[in-house]
PDB file of C-alpha atoms in Angstrom:
ATOM      1  CA  MET A   1      -6.017 -23.290  36.657  1.00  0.00           C
ATOM      2  CA  HIS A   2      -8.268 -25.050  34.124  1.00  0.00           C
ATOM      3  CA  THR A   3     -10.080 -21.743  33.393  1.00  0.00           C
ATOM      4  CA  ASN A   4      -6.755 -20.009  32.683  1.00  0.00           C
ATOM      5  CA  ILE A   5      -5.764 -22.693  30.188  1.00  0.00           C
ATOM      6  CA  LYS A   6      -9.174 -22.469  28.511  1.00  0.00           C
ATOM      7  CA  SER A   7      -8.827 -18.665  28.233  1.00  0.00           C
ATOM      8  CA  LEU A   8      -5.312 -19.018  26.836  1.00  0.00           C
ATOM      9  CA  ARG A   9      -6.541 -21.519  24.256  1.00  0.00           C
ATOM     10  CA  THR A  10      -9.235 -19.081  23.123  1.00  0.00           C
ATOM     11  CA  ILE A  11      -6.679 -16.273  22.797  1.00  0.00           C
ATOM     12  CA  LEU A  12      -4.302 -18.539  20.887  1.00  0.00           C
ATOM     13  CA  LEU A  13      -7.082 -19.644  18.557  1.00  0.00           C
ATOM     14  CA  LEU A  14      -7.947 -16.012  17.824  1.00  0.00           C
ATOM     15  CA  LEU A  15      -4.267 -15.156  17.253  1.00  0.00           C
ATOM     16  CA  THR A  16      -3.916 -18.092  14.875  1.00  0.00           C
ATOM     17  CA  ILE A  17      -7.058 -17.273  12.901  1.00  0.00           C
ATOM     18  CA  GLY A  18      -6.186 -13.560  12.788  1.00  0.00           C
ATOM     19  CA  GLY A  19      -2.629 -14.302  11.711  1.00  0.00           C
ATOM     20  CA  ILE A  20      -3.753 -16.642   8.943  1.00  0.00           C
ATOM     21  CA  PHE A  21      -6.312 -14.170   7.580  1.00  0.00           C
ATOM     22  CA  LEU A  22      -3.834 -11.289   7.758  1.00  0.00           C
ATOM     23  CA  MET A  23      -1.178 -13.337   5.969  1.00  0.00           C
ATOM     24  CA  LEU A  24      -3.605 -14.421   3.242  1.00  0.00           C
ATOM     25  CA  TYR A  25      -4.757 -10.823   2.749  1.00  0.00           C
ATOM     26  CA  ALA A  26      -1.184  -9.537   2.567  1.00  0.00           C
ATOM     27  CA  LEU A  27      -0.144 -12.243   0.111  1.00  0.00           C
ATOM     28  CA  PHE A  28      -3.239 -11.699  -2.031  1.00  0.00           C
ATOM     29  CA  THR A  29      -2.622  -7.950  -2.309  1.00  0.00           C
ATOM     30  CA  PHE A  30       1.191  -8.051  -2.233  1.00  0.00           C
ATOM     31  CA  ARG A  31       1.685  -6.933  -5.834  1.00  0.00           C
ATOM     32  CA  GLU A  32      -0.523  -3.871  -5.465  1.00  0.00           C
ATOM     33  CA  ALA A  33       1.111  -0.502  -4.973  1.00  0.00           C
ATOM     34  CA  LYS A  34      -0.028   3.063  -5.342  1.00  0.00           C
ATOM     35  CA  ILE A  35       1.985   6.024  -6.486  1.00  0.00           C
ATOM     36  CA  ILE A  36       0.723   9.448  -5.507  1.00  0.00           C
ATOM     37  CA  ILE A  37       1.846  12.206  -7.848  1.00  0.00           C
ATOM     38  CA  GLU A  38       1.634  15.765  -6.530  1.00  0.00           C
ATOM     39  CA  TRP A  39       2.315  19.033  -8.273  1.00  0.00           C
ATOM     40  CA  GLU A  40       1.853  22.733  -7.675  1.00  0.00           C
ATOM     41  CA  THR A  41       1.263  25.594 -10.091  1.00  0.00           C
ATOM     42  CA  ALA A  42       1.982  29.283  -9.514  1.00  0.00           C
ATOM     43  CA  SER A  43      -0.483  30.379 -12.188  1.00  0.00           C
ATOM     44  CA  GLU A  44      -2.598  28.685 -14.837  1.00  0.00           C
ATOM     45  CA  VAL A  45      -3.534  31.385 -17.320  1.00  0.00           C
ATOM     46  CA  ASP A  46      -5.084  29.671 -20.380  1.00  0.00           C
ATOM     47  CA  THR A  47      -4.553  26.203 -18.858  1.00  0.00           C
ATOM     48  CA  VAL A  48      -7.567  23.923 -19.220  1.00  0.00           C
ATOM     49  CA  GLY A  49      -6.103  20.908 -17.464  1.00  0.00           C
ATOM     50  CA  PHE A  50      -3.428  18.283 -17.073  1.00  0.00           C
ATOM     51  CA  ASP A  51      -2.650  14.763 -18.214  1.00  0.00           C
ATOM     52  CA  ILE A  52      -0.338  12.306 -16.495  1.00  0.00           C
ATOM     53  CA  LEU A  53       1.889  10.181 -18.732  1.00  0.00           C
ATOM     54  CA  ARG A  54       3.764   7.085 -17.558  1.00  0.00           C
ATOM     55  CA  GLY A  55       6.651   5.198 -19.114  1.00  0.00           C
ATOM     56  CA  GLU A  56       8.999   2.425 -18.109  1.00  0.00           C
ATOM     57  CA  THR A  57      12.184   4.166 -19.259  1.00  0.00           C
ATOM     58  CA  PRO A  58      13.134   7.856 -19.171  1.00  0.00           C
ATOM     59  CA  GLU A  59      13.270   7.987 -22.979  1.00  0.00           C
ATOM     60  CA  GLY A  60      10.619   5.371 -23.622  1.00  0.00           C
ATOM     61  CA  GLU A  61       7.060   5.502 -24.783  1.00  0.00           C
ATOM     62  CA  PHE A  62       4.856   7.488 -22.405  1.00  0.00           C
ATOM     63  CA  VAL A  63       1.183   6.565 -22.131  1.00  0.00           C
ATOM     64  CA  LYS A  64      -1.601   8.718 -20.711  1.00  0.00           C
ATOM     65  CA  ILE A  65      -2.878   7.073 -17.516  1.00  0.00           C
ATOM     66  CA  ASN A  66      -5.636   9.429 -16.360  1.00  0.00           C
ATOM     67  CA  GLU A  67      -9.019   8.646 -17.902  1.00  0.00           C
ATOM     68  CA  GLN A  68     -10.133  12.263 -18.205  1.00  0.00           C
ATOM     69  CA  LEU A  69      -8.336  15.575 -18.336  1.00  0.00           C
ATOM     70  CA  ILE A  70      -7.569  16.748 -14.801  1.00  0.00           C
ATOM     71  CA  PRO A  71      -9.264  20.160 -14.799  1.00  0.00           C
ATOM     72  CA  ALA A  72      -7.312  23.316 -14.023  1.00  0.00           C
ATOM     73  CA  SER A  73      -8.323  25.503 -11.112  1.00  0.00           C
ATOM     74  CA  VAL A  74     -11.068  28.092 -11.526  1.00  0.00           C
ATOM     75  CA  ASP A  75      -8.619  30.676 -10.141  1.00  0.00           C
ATOM     76  CA  PRO A  76      -5.724  30.817 -12.648  1.00  0.00           C
ATOM     77  CA  PHE A  77      -3.812  33.514 -10.718  1.00  0.00           C
ATOM     78  CA  SER A  78      -3.219  31.658  -7.452  1.00  0.00           C
ATOM     79  CA  ASP A  79      -1.057  28.783  -6.301  1.00  0.00           C
ATOM     80  CA  ASN A  80      -2.850  25.494  -6.873  1.00  0.00           C
ATOM     81  CA  PHE A  81      -2.055  22.016  -5.600  1.00  0.00           C
ATOM     82  CA  TYR A  82      -2.953  18.781  -7.361  1.00  0.00           C
ATOM     83  CA  THR A  83      -2.640  15.079  -6.662  1.00  0.00           C
ATOM     84  CA  TYR A  84      -3.178  12.057  -8.834  1.00  0.00           C
ATOM     85  CA  THR A  85      -2.997   8.442  -7.653  1.00  0.00           C
ATOM     86  CA  ASP A  86      -1.667   5.785  -9.999  1.00  0.00           C
ATOM     87  CA  ASP A  87      -3.495   2.686  -8.761  1.00  0.00           C
ATOM     88  CA  ASN A  88      -2.062   0.435 -11.472  1.00  0.00           C
ATOM     89  CA  ALA A  89       1.555   0.471 -10.356  1.00  0.00           C
ATOM     90  CA  GLN A  90       3.318  -2.804  -9.597  1.00  0.00           C
ATOM     91  CA  SER A  91       5.351  -3.059  -6.418  1.00  0.00           C
ATOM     92  CA  GLN A  92       9.137  -2.751  -6.744  1.00  0.00           C
ATOM     93  CA  THR A  93       8.827  -1.364 -10.281  1.00  0.00           C
ATOM     94  CA  THR A  94      10.377   1.918 -11.396  1.00  0.00           C
ATOM     95  CA  TYR A  95       8.212   4.237 -13.469  1.00  0.00           C
ATOM     96  CA  TYR A  96       8.825   7.562 -15.180  1.00  0.00           C
ATOM     97  CA  TYR A  97       6.097  10.187 -15.147  1.00  0.00           C
ATOM     98  CA  GLN A  98       5.510  13.293 -17.205  1.00  0.00           C
ATOM     99  CA  LEU A  99       2.983  16.039 -16.556  1.00  0.00           C
ATOM    100  CA  LEU A 100       1.302  17.396 -19.664  1.00  0.00           C
ATOM    101  CA  ASP A 101      -0.021  20.956 -19.316  1.00  0.00           C
ATOM    102  CA  VAL A 102      -2.923  21.418 -21.782  1.00  0.00           C
ATOM    103  CA  GLU A 103      -3.720  24.986 -22.911  1.00  0.00           C
ATOM    104  CA  ALA A 104      -7.039  26.363 -24.198  1.00  0.00           C
ATOM    105  CA  ASP A 105      -5.662  26.631 -27.751  1.00  0.00           C
ATOM    106  CA  GLY A 106      -4.682  22.926 -27.732  1.00  0.00           C
ATOM    107  CA  THR A 107      -0.948  23.402 -27.245  1.00  0.00           C
ATOM    108  CA  THR A 108       0.764  21.336 -24.590  1.00  0.00           C
ATOM    109  CA  THR A 109       3.838  21.677 -22.431  1.00  0.00           C
ATOM    110  CA  THR A 110       5.534  18.561 -21.091  1.00  0.00           C
ATOM    111  CA  HIS A 111       7.182  18.584 -17.657  1.00  0.00           C
ATOM    112  CA  GLY A 112       9.458  15.805 -16.488  1.00  0.00           C
ATOM    113  CA  PRO A 113      10.071  12.963 -16.517  1.00  0.00           C
ATOM    114  CA  ILE A 114      10.427  12.155 -12.840  1.00  0.00           C
ATOM    115  CA  GLU A 115      11.469   8.712 -11.629  1.00  0.00           C
ATOM    116  CA  ILE A 116       9.450   6.908  -8.961  1.00  0.00           C
ATOM    117  CA  THR A 117       9.834   3.349  -7.692  1.00  0.00           C
ATOM    118  CA  ALA A 118       6.612   1.805  -6.455  1.00  0.00           C
ATOM    119  CA  THR A 119       6.700   0.272  -3.007  1.00  0.00           C
ATOM    120  CA  ASN A 120       4.059  -1.207  -0.820  1.00  0.00           C
ATOM    121  CA  GLN A 121       3.768  -1.762   2.883  1.00  0.00           C
ATOM    122  CA  LYS A 122       2.413  -5.315   2.770  1.00  0.00           C
ATOM    123  CA  TRP A 123       5.664  -6.609   4.284  1.00  0.00           C
ATOM    124  CA  LEU A 124       4.528  -5.041   7.571  1.00  0.00           C
ATOM    125  CA  GLU A 125       1.290  -7.031   7.444  1.00  0.00           C
ATOM    126  CA  LEU A 126       3.260 -10.197   6.692  1.00  0.00           C
ATOM    127  CA  VAL A 127       5.570  -9.554   9.663  1.00  0.00           C
ATOM    128  CA  LEU A 128       2.578  -8.896  11.925  1.00  0.00           C
ATOM    129  CA  ALA A 129       0.836 -12.064  10.715  1.00  0.00           C
ATOM    130  CA  GLY A 130       3.999 -14.084  11.264  1.00  0.00           C
ATOM    131  CA  THR A 131       4.395 -12.625  14.754  1.00  0.00           C
ATOM    132  CA  MET A 132       0.795 -13.515  15.614  1.00  0.00           C
ATOM    133  CA  LEU A 133       1.283 -17.081  14.386  1.00  0.00           C
ATOM    134  CA  LEU A 134       4.588 -17.397  16.256  1.00  0.00           C
ATOM    135  CA  ALA A 135       2.952 -16.111  19.458  1.00  0.00           C
ATOM    136  CA  ALA A 136       0.154 -18.648  19.027  1.00  0.00           C
ATOM    137  CA  PHE A 137       2.665 -21.469  18.462  1.00  0.00           C
ATOM    138  CA  ILE A 138       4.751 -20.503  21.521  1.00  0.00           C
ATOM    139  CA  GLY A 139       1.593 -20.133  23.607  1.00  0.00           C
ATOM    140  CA  LYS A 140       0.396 -23.573  22.527  1.00  0.00           C
ATOM    141  CA  LYS A 141       3.721 -25.081  23.607  1.00  0.00           C
ATOM    142  CA  GLN A 142       3.401 -23.340  26.999  1.00  0.00           C
ATOM    143  CA  ILE A 143      -0.111 -24.750  27.477  1.00  0.00           C
ATOM    144  CA  GLN A 144       1.126 -28.235  26.592  1.00  0.00           C
ATOM    145  CA  LYS A 145       3.898 -27.884  29.201  1.00  0.00           C
ATOM    146  CA  GLN A 146       1.390 -26.715  31.830  1.00  0.00           C
ATOM    147  CA  GLU A 147      -0.935 -29.607  31.048  1.00  0.00           C
ATOM    148  CA  GLU A 148       1.952 -32.095  31.235  1.00  0.00           C
ATOM    149  CA  THR A 149       3.019 -30.574  34.553  1.00  0.00           C
ATOM    150  CA  GLN A 150      -0.544 -30.826  35.915  1.00  0.00           C
ATOM    151  CA  VAL A 151      -0.842 -34.457  34.831  1.00  0.00           C
ATOM    152  CA  HIS A 152       2.530 -35.196  36.429  1.00  0.00           C
ATOM    153  CA  ASP A 153       1.585 -33.371  39.673  1.00  0.00           C
ATOM    154  CA  THR A 154      -1.771 -35.177  40.054  1.00  0.00           C
ATOM    155  CA  SER A 155      -0.193 -38.619  39.699  1.00  0.00           C
ATOM    156  CA  GLN A 156       2.028 -38.157  42.751  1.00  0.00           C
TER     157      GLN A 156
END
């Protein structure tokens, strides 16, 4: 019986440590969110690339967020798929994005805006951490009860 309690204590210690680290990680990164922007083109004749613009209102000031022009495909006559990840989004914030199509002669065509609200999945990590800590707490109480029962049984 003593070996079982020792094993349970080790498991509970690991659950507690894991839960604490997971909770700290989730809280530390809670404000981070990523928005993945995807678009498709049917053809890109004379297109040299794309810029992504972001604003905080549909009519507001839009700012270029990609560091370099996103190059167009080498095959301008086929369907092409693109993705861009906005790593600087804040969780629970609504953004408006525009796609700027840049032509070889310097002209641009603006598409959008589209509205996207940034979310993040850190709540799941917080729930998991809380569950691990709760399991460790309940397990500790069970061990205390078993130890009290053993002490009571040996005194008879």
